[in-house]
């Protein structure tokens, strides 16, 4: 156990969400603990990064021009330590919808990625985009789809009969496309249907305004019990405008719930082969797709078997390729935290 590599994960967004839950899984999963000791430091966004005593440093940071000096300093102060970046955010669809100065944006990404020994894409589609745009050299790229502990989702009984409750689960942000879903749902005449929206975010007031007057649409806010939320719905709709992976889709599959989503970015991976894919984001197209999905009664639960093992194997291979079997230097004061310890760096 003492010779296990110490892997330090840096994150600048500790708000509840998919990244936080994946990092919690990394630190608590027994499979992950078989090959390394994983620790987490929370740092301030775009601020100076700490000097780290670790066998490998993993960035889950938000990349930007403003944050580049901190990354350059991190690289300079750890010349012999493998650095890895996990790209949780940027995708082809994100860039198409949100980036005007694309050449400048791609220059920033190439510059940032070049500071790392490896870059991890969270889906095959994202990895293909990074390669196609020559943002990451092929030899430096790894694809490791994220995962959380899915046991609680797999334990849920699959819905019986035609779906009646549609679930929209996630941050209430333009990215998630819940505005499209609400307008499409309102075209369905069946008074016995329900749309349950679980989450919070900056678009809540606008979404409530879109739903006003339709008692079938209910808002439940953010929940810290995702399995309980999944148990309350029969089908999950994800009209996302961009999505690096789509953890909710993986959780829905594990719970035997159909997933309705566009085939873009990482959703083609997370929704699985049995995903119900919608072309585009047109409201009428989504209304028709909802009608088809709600009429289906013969879906077979997927349950996403083996995802946790694939995730652990991917990380084990990454760590072995970066760290080999070299023993790390003696720990400095405060570096011997137990596996899974959350360390707040306290930087400003």
mmCIF file of N, CA, C and O in Angstrom, residues 113-178:
data_model
loop_
_atom_site.group_PDB
_atom_site.id
_atom_site.type_symbol
_atom_site.label_atom_id
_atom_site.label_comp_id
_atom_site.label_asym_id
_atom_site.label_seq_id
_atom_site.Cartn_x
_atom_site.Cartn_y
_atom_site.Cartn_z
ATOM 1 N N UNK A 113 -3.372 22.495 -23.496
ATOM 2 C CA UNK A 113 -3.197 21.041 -23.562
ATOM 3 C C UNK A 113 -1.721 20.660 -23.701
ATOM 4 O O UNK A 113 -1.301 19.598 -23.217
ATOM 5 N N UNK A 114 -0.925 21.509 -24.366
ATOM 6 C CA UNK A 114 0.497 21.197 -24.562
ATOM 7 C C UNK A 114 1.272 21.170 -23.249
ATOM 8 O O UNK A 114 2.384 20.621 -23.195
ATOM 9 N N UNK A 115 0.709 21.744 -22.194
ATOM 10 C CA UNK A 115 1.372 21.733 -20.885
ATOM 11 C C UNK A 115 1.229 20.398 -20.173
ATOM 12 O O UNK A 115 1.906 20.161 -19.160
ATOM 13 N N UNK A 116 0.361 19.525 -20.676
ATOM 14 C CA UNK A 116 0.061 18.265 -20.000
ATOM 15 C C UNK A 116 0.665 17.080 -20.756
ATOM 16 O O UNK A 116 0.782 17.099 -21.986
ATOM 17 N N UNK A 117 1.013 16.052 -19.994
ATOM 18 C CA UNK A 117 1.528 14.824 -20.602
ATOM 19 C C UNK A 117 0.417 14.005 -21.244
ATOM 20 O O UNK A 117 0.655 13.312 -22.237
ATOM 21 N N UNK A 118 -0.762 14.073 -20.670
ATOM 22 C CA UNK A 118 -1.924 13.380 -21.218
ATOM 23 C C UNK A 118 -3.145 14.286 -21.088
ATOM 24 O O UNK A 118 -3.259 15.065 -20.131
ATOM 25 N N UNK A 119 -4.072 14.138 -22.034
ATOM 26 C CA UNK A 119 -5.374 14.789 -21.959
ATOM 27 C C UNK A 119 -6.425 13.697 -22.052
ATOM 28 O O UNK A 119 -6.372 12.839 -22.937
ATOM 29 N N UNK A 120 -7.383 13.723 -21.123
ATOM 30 C CA UNK A 120 -8.441 12.719 -21.079
ATOM 31 C C UNK A 120 -9.725 13.322 -21.626
ATOM 32 O O UNK A 120 -10.215 14.332 -21.109
ATOM 33 N N UNK A 121 -10.266 12.708 -22.662
ATOM 34 C CA UNK A 121 -11.597 13.046 -23.153
ATOM 35 C C UNK A 121 -12.605 12.162 -22.434
ATOM 36 O O UNK A 121 -12.315 11.004 -22.113
ATOM 37 N N UNK A 122 -13.802 12.690 -22.197
ATOM 38 C CA UNK A 122 -14.796 11.936 -21.430
ATOM 39 C C UNK A 122 -15.778 11.182 -22.328
ATOM 40 O O UNK A 122 -16.697 10.523 -21.818
ATOM 41 N N UNK A 123 -15.595 11.282 -23.641
ATOM 42 C CA UNK A 123 -16.426 10.505 -24.560
ATOM 43 C C UNK A 123 -15.670 10.319 -25.864
ATOM 44 O O UNK A 123 -14.744 11.082 -26.187
ATOM 45 N N UNK A 124 -16.061 9.313 -26.634
ATOM 46 C CA UNK A 124 -15.427 9.060 -27.924
ATOM 47 C C UNK A 124 -15.634 10.252 -28.860
ATOM 48 O O UNK A 124 -14.725 10.641 -29.603
ATOM 49 N N UNK A 125 -16.833 10.835 -28.841
ATOM 50 C CA UNK A 125 -17.110 11.961 -29.728
ATOM 51 C C UNK A 125 -16.228 13.157 -29.388
ATOM 52 O O UNK A 125 -15.698 13.829 -30.280
ATOM 53 N N UNK A 126 -16.060 13.438 -28.105
ATOM 54 C CA UNK A 126 -15.200 14.548 -27.707
ATOM 55 C C UNK A 126 -13.752 14.262 -28.101
ATOM 56 O O UNK A 126 -13.042 15.137 -28.612
ATOM 57 N N UNK A 127 -13.308 13.036 -27.879
ATOM 58 C CA UNK A 127 -11.946 12.670 -28.259
ATOM 59 C C UNK A 127 -11.714 12.796 -29.750
ATOM 60 O O UNK A 127 -10.655 13.265 -30.198
ATOM 61 N N UNK A 128 -12.694 12.376 -30.556
ATOM 62 C CA UNK A 128 -12.569 12.491 -32.011
ATOM 63 C C UNK A 128 -12.479 13.954 -32.433
ATOM 64 O O UNK A 128 -11.720 14.313 -33.354
ATOM 65 N N UNK A 129 -13.249 14.821 -31.778
ATOM 66 C CA UNK A 129 -13.201 16.255 -32.081
ATOM 67 C C UNK A 129 -11.844 16.848 -31.716
ATOM 68 O O UNK A 129 -11.261 17.605 -32.505
ATOM 69 N N UNK A 130 -11.313 16.499 -30.543
ATOM 70 C CA UNK A 130 -9.996 16.999 -30.134
ATOM 71 C C UNK A 130 -8.917 16.565 -31.114
ATOM 72 O O UNK A 130 -7.983 17.331 -31.421
ATOM 73 N N UNK A 131 -9.033 15.348 -31.629
ATOM 74 C CA UNK A 131 -8.058 14.841 -32.596
ATOM 75 C C UNK A 131 -8.236 15.493 -33.957
ATOM 76 O O UNK A 131 -7.261 15.918 -34.593
ATOM 77 N N UNK A 132 -9.488 15.580 -34.407
ATOM 78 C CA UNK A 132 -9.772 16.139 -35.729
ATOM 79 C C UNK A 132 -9.326 17.597 -35.831
ATOM 80 O O UNK A 132 -8.812 18.026 -36.877
ATOM 81 N N UNK A 133 -9.491 18.350 -34.757
ATOM 82 C CA UNK A 133 -9.086 19.753 -34.732
ATOM 83 C C UNK A 133 -7.604 19.923 -34.400
ATOM 84 O O UNK A 133 -7.105 21.052 -34.320
ATOM 85 N N UNK A 134 -6.906 18.808 -34.207
ATOM 86 C CA UNK A 134 -5.483 18.811 -33.869
ATOM 87 C C UNK A 134 -5.211 19.635 -32.617
ATOM 88 O O UNK A 134 -4.213 20.344 -32.522
ATOM 89 N N UNK A 135 -6.110 19.524 -31.673
ATOM 90 C CA UNK A 135 -5.936 20.214 -30.393
ATOM 91 C C UNK A 135 -5.062 19.419 -29.452
ATOM 92 O O UNK A 135 -4.371 19.988 -28.588
ATOM 93 N N UNK A 136 -5.082 18.094 -29.594
ATOM 94 C CA UNK A 136 -4.286 17.200 -28.759
ATOM 95 C C UNK A 136 -3.610 16.183 -29.676
ATOM 96 O O UNK A 136 -4.294 15.562 -30.503
ATOM 97 N N UNK A 137 -2.297 15.973 -29.549
ATOM 98 C CA UNK A 137 -1.648 14.922 -30.330
ATOM 99 C C UNK A 137 -2.260 13.561 -30.003
ATOM 100 O O UNK A 137 -2.597 13.282 -28.847
ATOM 101 N N UNK A 138 -2.416 12.718 -31.014
ATOM 102 C CA UNK A 138 -3.074 11.423 -30.806
ATOM 103 C C UNK A 138 -2.408 10.613 -29.708
ATOM 104 O O UNK A 138 -3.073 9.930 -28.927
ATOM 105 N N UNK A 139 -1.078 10.675 -29.600
ATOM 106 C CA UNK A 139 -0.386 9.884 -28.590
ATOM 107 C C UNK A 139 -0.623 10.345 -27.170
ATOM 108 O O UNK A 139 -0.384 9.583 -26.223
ATOM 109 N N UNK A 140 -1.081 11.594 -27.014
ATOM 110 C CA UNK A 140 -1.312 12.129 -25.673
ATOM 111 C C UNK A 140 -2.758 11.996 -25.226
ATOM 112 O O UNK A 140 -3.073 12.275 -24.062
ATOM 113 N N UNK A 141 -3.650 11.567 -26.109
ATOM 114 C CA UNK A 141 -5.083 11.542 -25.807
ATOM 115 C C UNK A 141 -5.518 10.186 -25.269
ATOM 116 O O UNK A 141 -5.128 9.142 -25.783
ATOM 117 N N UNK A 142 -6.343 10.227 -24.241
ATOM 118 C CA UNK A 142 -6.992 9.022 -23.718
ATOM 119 C C UNK A 142 -8.487 9.311 -23.612
ATOM 120 O O UNK A 142 -8.889 10.448 -23.344
ATOM 121 N N UNK A 143 -9.314 8.304 -23.807
ATOM 122 C CA UNK A 143 -10.764 8.447 -23.646
ATOM 123 C C UNK A 143 -11.201 7.571 -22.480
ATOM 124 O O UNK A 143 -11.024 6.346 -22.517
ATOM 125 N N UNK A 144 -11.725 8.198 -21.424
ATOM 126 C CA UNK A 144 -12.230 7.466 -20.257
ATOM 127 C C UNK A 144 -13.604 8.031 -19.909
ATOM 128 O O UNK A 144 -13.711 9.077 -19.260
ATOM 129 N N UNK A 145 -14.678 7.385 -20.328
ATOM 130 C CA UNK A 145 -16.012 7.875 -19.970
ATOM 131 C C UNK A 145 -16.206 7.865 -18.457
ATOM 132 O O UNK A 145 -15.869 6.881 -17.793
ATOM 133 N N UNK A 146 -16.736 8.933 -17.877
ATOM 134 C CA UNK A 146 -16.886 9.021 -16.421
ATOM 135 C C UNK A 146 -17.997 8.118 -15.910
ATOM 136 O O UNK A 146 -18.858 7.648 -16.661
ATOM 137 N N UNK A 147 -17.985 7.921 -14.610
ATOM 138 C CA UNK A 147 -18.982 7.056 -13.987
ATOM 139 C C UNK A 147 -19.111 7.455 -12.524
ATOM 140 O O UNK A 147 -18.234 8.117 -11.964
ATOM 141 N N UNK A 148 -20.221 7.083 -11.914
ATOM 142 C CA UNK A 148 -20.424 7.177 -10.474
ATOM 143 C C UNK A 148 -20.829 5.784 -9.997
ATOM 144 O O UNK A 148 -20.949 4.859 -10.795
ATOM 145 N N UNK A 149 -21.047 5.640 -8.717
ATOM 146 C CA UNK A 149 -21.539 4.369 -8.193
ATOM 147 C C UNK A 149 -22.977 4.170 -8.672
ATOM 148 O O UNK A 149 -23.885 4.910 -8.290
ATOM 149 N N UNK A 150 -23.182 3.177 -9.517
ATOM 150 C CA UNK A 150 -24.485 2.963 -10.142
ATOM 151 C C UNK A 150 -25.323 1.900 -9.449
ATOM 152 O O UNK A 150 -26.428 1.580 -9.911
ATOM 153 N N UNK A 151 -24.829 1.349 -8.349
ATOM 154 C CA UNK A 151 -25.533 0.241 -7.695
ATOM 155 C C UNK A 151 -26.943 0.647 -7.280
ATOM 156 O O UNK A 151 -27.901 -0.136 -7.436
ATOM 157 N N UNK A 152 -27.102 1.846 -6.740
ATOM 158 C CA UNK A 152 -28.425 2.289 -6.300
ATOM 159 C C UNK A 152 -29.398 2.445 -7.453
ATOM 160 O O UNK A 152 -30.602 2.200 -7.304
ATOM 161 N N UNK A 153 -28.901 2.842 -8.607
ATOM 162 C CA UNK A 153 -29.765 2.971 -9.787
ATOM 163 C C UNK A 153 -30.154 1.595 -10.324
ATOM 164 O O UNK A 153 -31.302 1.371 -10.717
ATOM 165 N N UNK A 154 -29.188 0.686 -10.339
ATOM 166 C CA UNK A 154 -29.487 -0.666 -10.845
ATOM 167 C C UNK A 154 -30.487 -1.395 -9.953
ATOM 168 O O UNK A 154 -31.184 -2.300 -10.407
ATOM 169 N N UNK A 155 -30.542 -1.011 -8.691
ATOM 170 C CA UNK A 155 -31.470 -1.666 -7.762
ATOM 171 C C UNK A 155 -32.916 -1.222 -7.967
ATOM 172 O O UNK A 155 -33.841 -1.868 -7.452
ATOM 173 N N UNK A 156 -33.132 -0.145 -8.707
ATOM 174 C CA UNK A 156 -34.495 0.344 -8.923
ATOM 175 C C UNK A 156 -35.244 -0.568 -9.893
ATOM 176 O O UNK A 156 -34.690 -0.981 -10.914
ATOM 177 N N UNK A 157 -36.495 -0.884 -9.603
ATOM 178 C CA UNK A 157 -37.294 -1.659 -10.562
ATOM 179 C C UNK A 157 -37.570 -0.824 -11.805
ATOM 180 O O UNK A 157 -37.781 0.392 -11.723
ATOM 181 N N UNK A 158 -37.565 -1.458 -12.954
ATOM 182 C CA UNK A 158 -37.868 -0.757 -14.200
ATOM 183 C C UNK A 158 -39.345 -0.398 -14.245
ATOM 184 O O UNK A 158 -40.191 -1.129 -13.708
ATOM 185 N N UNK A 159 -39.704 0.721 -14.857
ATOM 186 C CA UNK A 159 -41.122 1.091 -14.983
ATOM 187 C C UNK A 159 -41.887 0.046 -15.794
ATOM 188 O O UNK A 159 -41.333 -0.594 -16.688
ATOM 189 N N UNK A 160 -43.134 -0.095 -15.469
ATOM 190 C CA UNK A 160 -43.985 -1.036 -16.185
ATOM 191 C C UNK A 160 -44.984 -0.282 -17.056
ATOM 192 O O UNK A 160 -45.533 0.741 -16.644
ATOM 193 N N UNK A 161 -45.212 -0.786 -18.270
ATOM 194 C CA UNK A 161 -46.173 -0.157 -19.155
ATOM 195 C C UNK A 161 -45.620 1.085 -19.825
ATOM 196 O O UNK A 161 -44.420 1.387 -19.758
ATOM 197 N N UNK A 162 -46.492 1.813 -20.476
ATOM 198 C CA UNK A 162 -46.073 3.023 -21.184
ATOM 199 C C UNK A 162 -45.663 4.103 -20.186
ATOM 200 O O UNK A 162 -46.291 4.257 -19.138
ATOM 201 N N UNK A 163 -44.601 4.856 -20.475
ATOM 202 C CA UNK A 163 -44.171 5.924 -19.568
ATOM 203 C C UNK A 163 -45.254 6.986 -19.392
ATOM 204 O O UNK A 163 -45.946 7.343 -20.342
ATOM 205 N N UNK A 164 -45.351 7.499 -18.171
ATOM 206 C CA UNK A 164 -46.309 8.581 -17.897
ATOM 207 C C UNK A 164 -45.618 9.823 -17.325
ATOM 208 O O UNK A 164 -46.110 10.934 -17.490
ATOM 209 N N UNK A 165 -44.502 9.618 -16.637
ATOM 210 C CA UNK A 165 -43.797 10.741 -16.015
ATOM 211 C C UNK A 165 -42.455 10.925 -16.714
ATOM 212 O O UNK A 165 -41.607 10.035 -16.702
ATOM 213 N N UNK A 166 -42.281 12.089 -17.318
ATOM 214 C CA UNK A 166 -41.029 12.428 -17.984
ATOM 215 C C UNK A 166 -40.157 13.194 -16.999
ATOM 216 O O UNK A 166 -40.624 14.129 -16.338
ATOM 217 N N UNK A 167 -38.908 12.810 -16.906
ATOM 218 C CA UNK A 167 -37.980 13.490 -16.012
ATOM 219 C C UNK A 167 -36.999 14.353 -16.778
ATOM 220 O O UNK A 167 -36.416 13.915 -17.775
ATOM 221 N N UNK A 168 -36.818 15.595 -16.329
ATOM 222 C CA UNK A 168 -35.772 16.496 -16.832
ATOM 223 C C UNK A 168 -34.870 16.782 -15.636
ATOM 224 O O UNK A 168 -35.293 17.465 -14.692
ATOM 225 N N UNK A 169 -33.666 16.260 -15.656
ATOM 226 C CA UNK A 169 -32.804 16.271 -14.470
ATOM 227 C C UNK A 169 -31.494 16.959 -14.817
ATOM 228 O O UNK A 169 -30.762 16.527 -15.715
ATOM 229 N N UNK A 170 -31.192 18.052 -14.121
ATOM 230 C CA UNK A 170 -29.943 18.747 -14.379
ATOM 231 C C UNK A 170 -30.035 20.221 -14.051
ATOM 232 O O UNK A 170 -31.075 20.732 -13.631
ATOM 233 N N UNK A 171 -28.935 20.900 -14.250
ATOM 234 C CA UNK A 171 -28.880 22.331 -13.967
ATOM 235 C C UNK A 171 -29.812 23.082 -14.908
ATOM 236 O O UNK A 171 -29.889 22.772 -16.096
ATOM 237 N N UNK A 172 -30.517 24.046 -14.372
ATOM 238 C CA UNK A 172 -31.448 24.833 -15.181
ATOM 239 C C UNK A 172 -30.664 25.928 -15.898
ATOM 240 O O UNK A 172 -30.607 27.088 -15.491
ATOM 241 N N UNK A 173 -30.054 25.504 -16.983
ATOM 242 C CA UNK A 173 -29.150 26.341 -17.764
ATOM 243 C C UNK A 173 -29.479 26.145 -19.236
ATOM 244 O O UNK A 173 -29.981 25.087 -19.641
ATOM 245 N N UNK A 174 -29.177 27.139 -20.040
ATOM 246 C CA UNK A 174 -29.441 27.057 -21.480
ATOM 247 C C UNK A 174 -28.874 25.782 -22.097
ATOM 248 O O UNK A 174 -29.448 25.215 -23.035
ATOM 249 N N UNK A 175 -27.730 25.334 -21.590
ATOM 250 C CA UNK A 175 -27.107 24.123 -22.127
ATOM 251 C C UNK A 175 -28.069 22.950 -22.181
ATOM 252 O O UNK A 175 -28.073 22.176 -23.142
ATOM 253 N N UNK A 176 -28.891 22.794 -21.148
ATOM 254 C CA UNK A 176 -29.694 21.585 -21.005
ATOM 255 C C UNK A 176 -30.917 21.556 -21.915
ATOM 256 O O UNK A 176 -31.547 20.510 -22.060
ATOM 257 N N UNK A 177 -31.307 22.685 -22.488
ATOM 258 C CA UNK A 177 -32.400 22.692 -23.449
ATOM 259 C C UNK A 177 -33.770 22.409 -22.866
ATOM 260 O O UNK A 177 -34.683 22.008 -23.599
ATOM 261 N N UNK A 178 -33.956 22.641 -21.579
ATOM 262 C CA UNK A 178 -35.260 22.358 -20.973
ATOM 263 C C UNK A 178 -36.354 23.286 -21.517
ATOM 264 O O UNK A 178 -37.543 22.967 -21.426
#
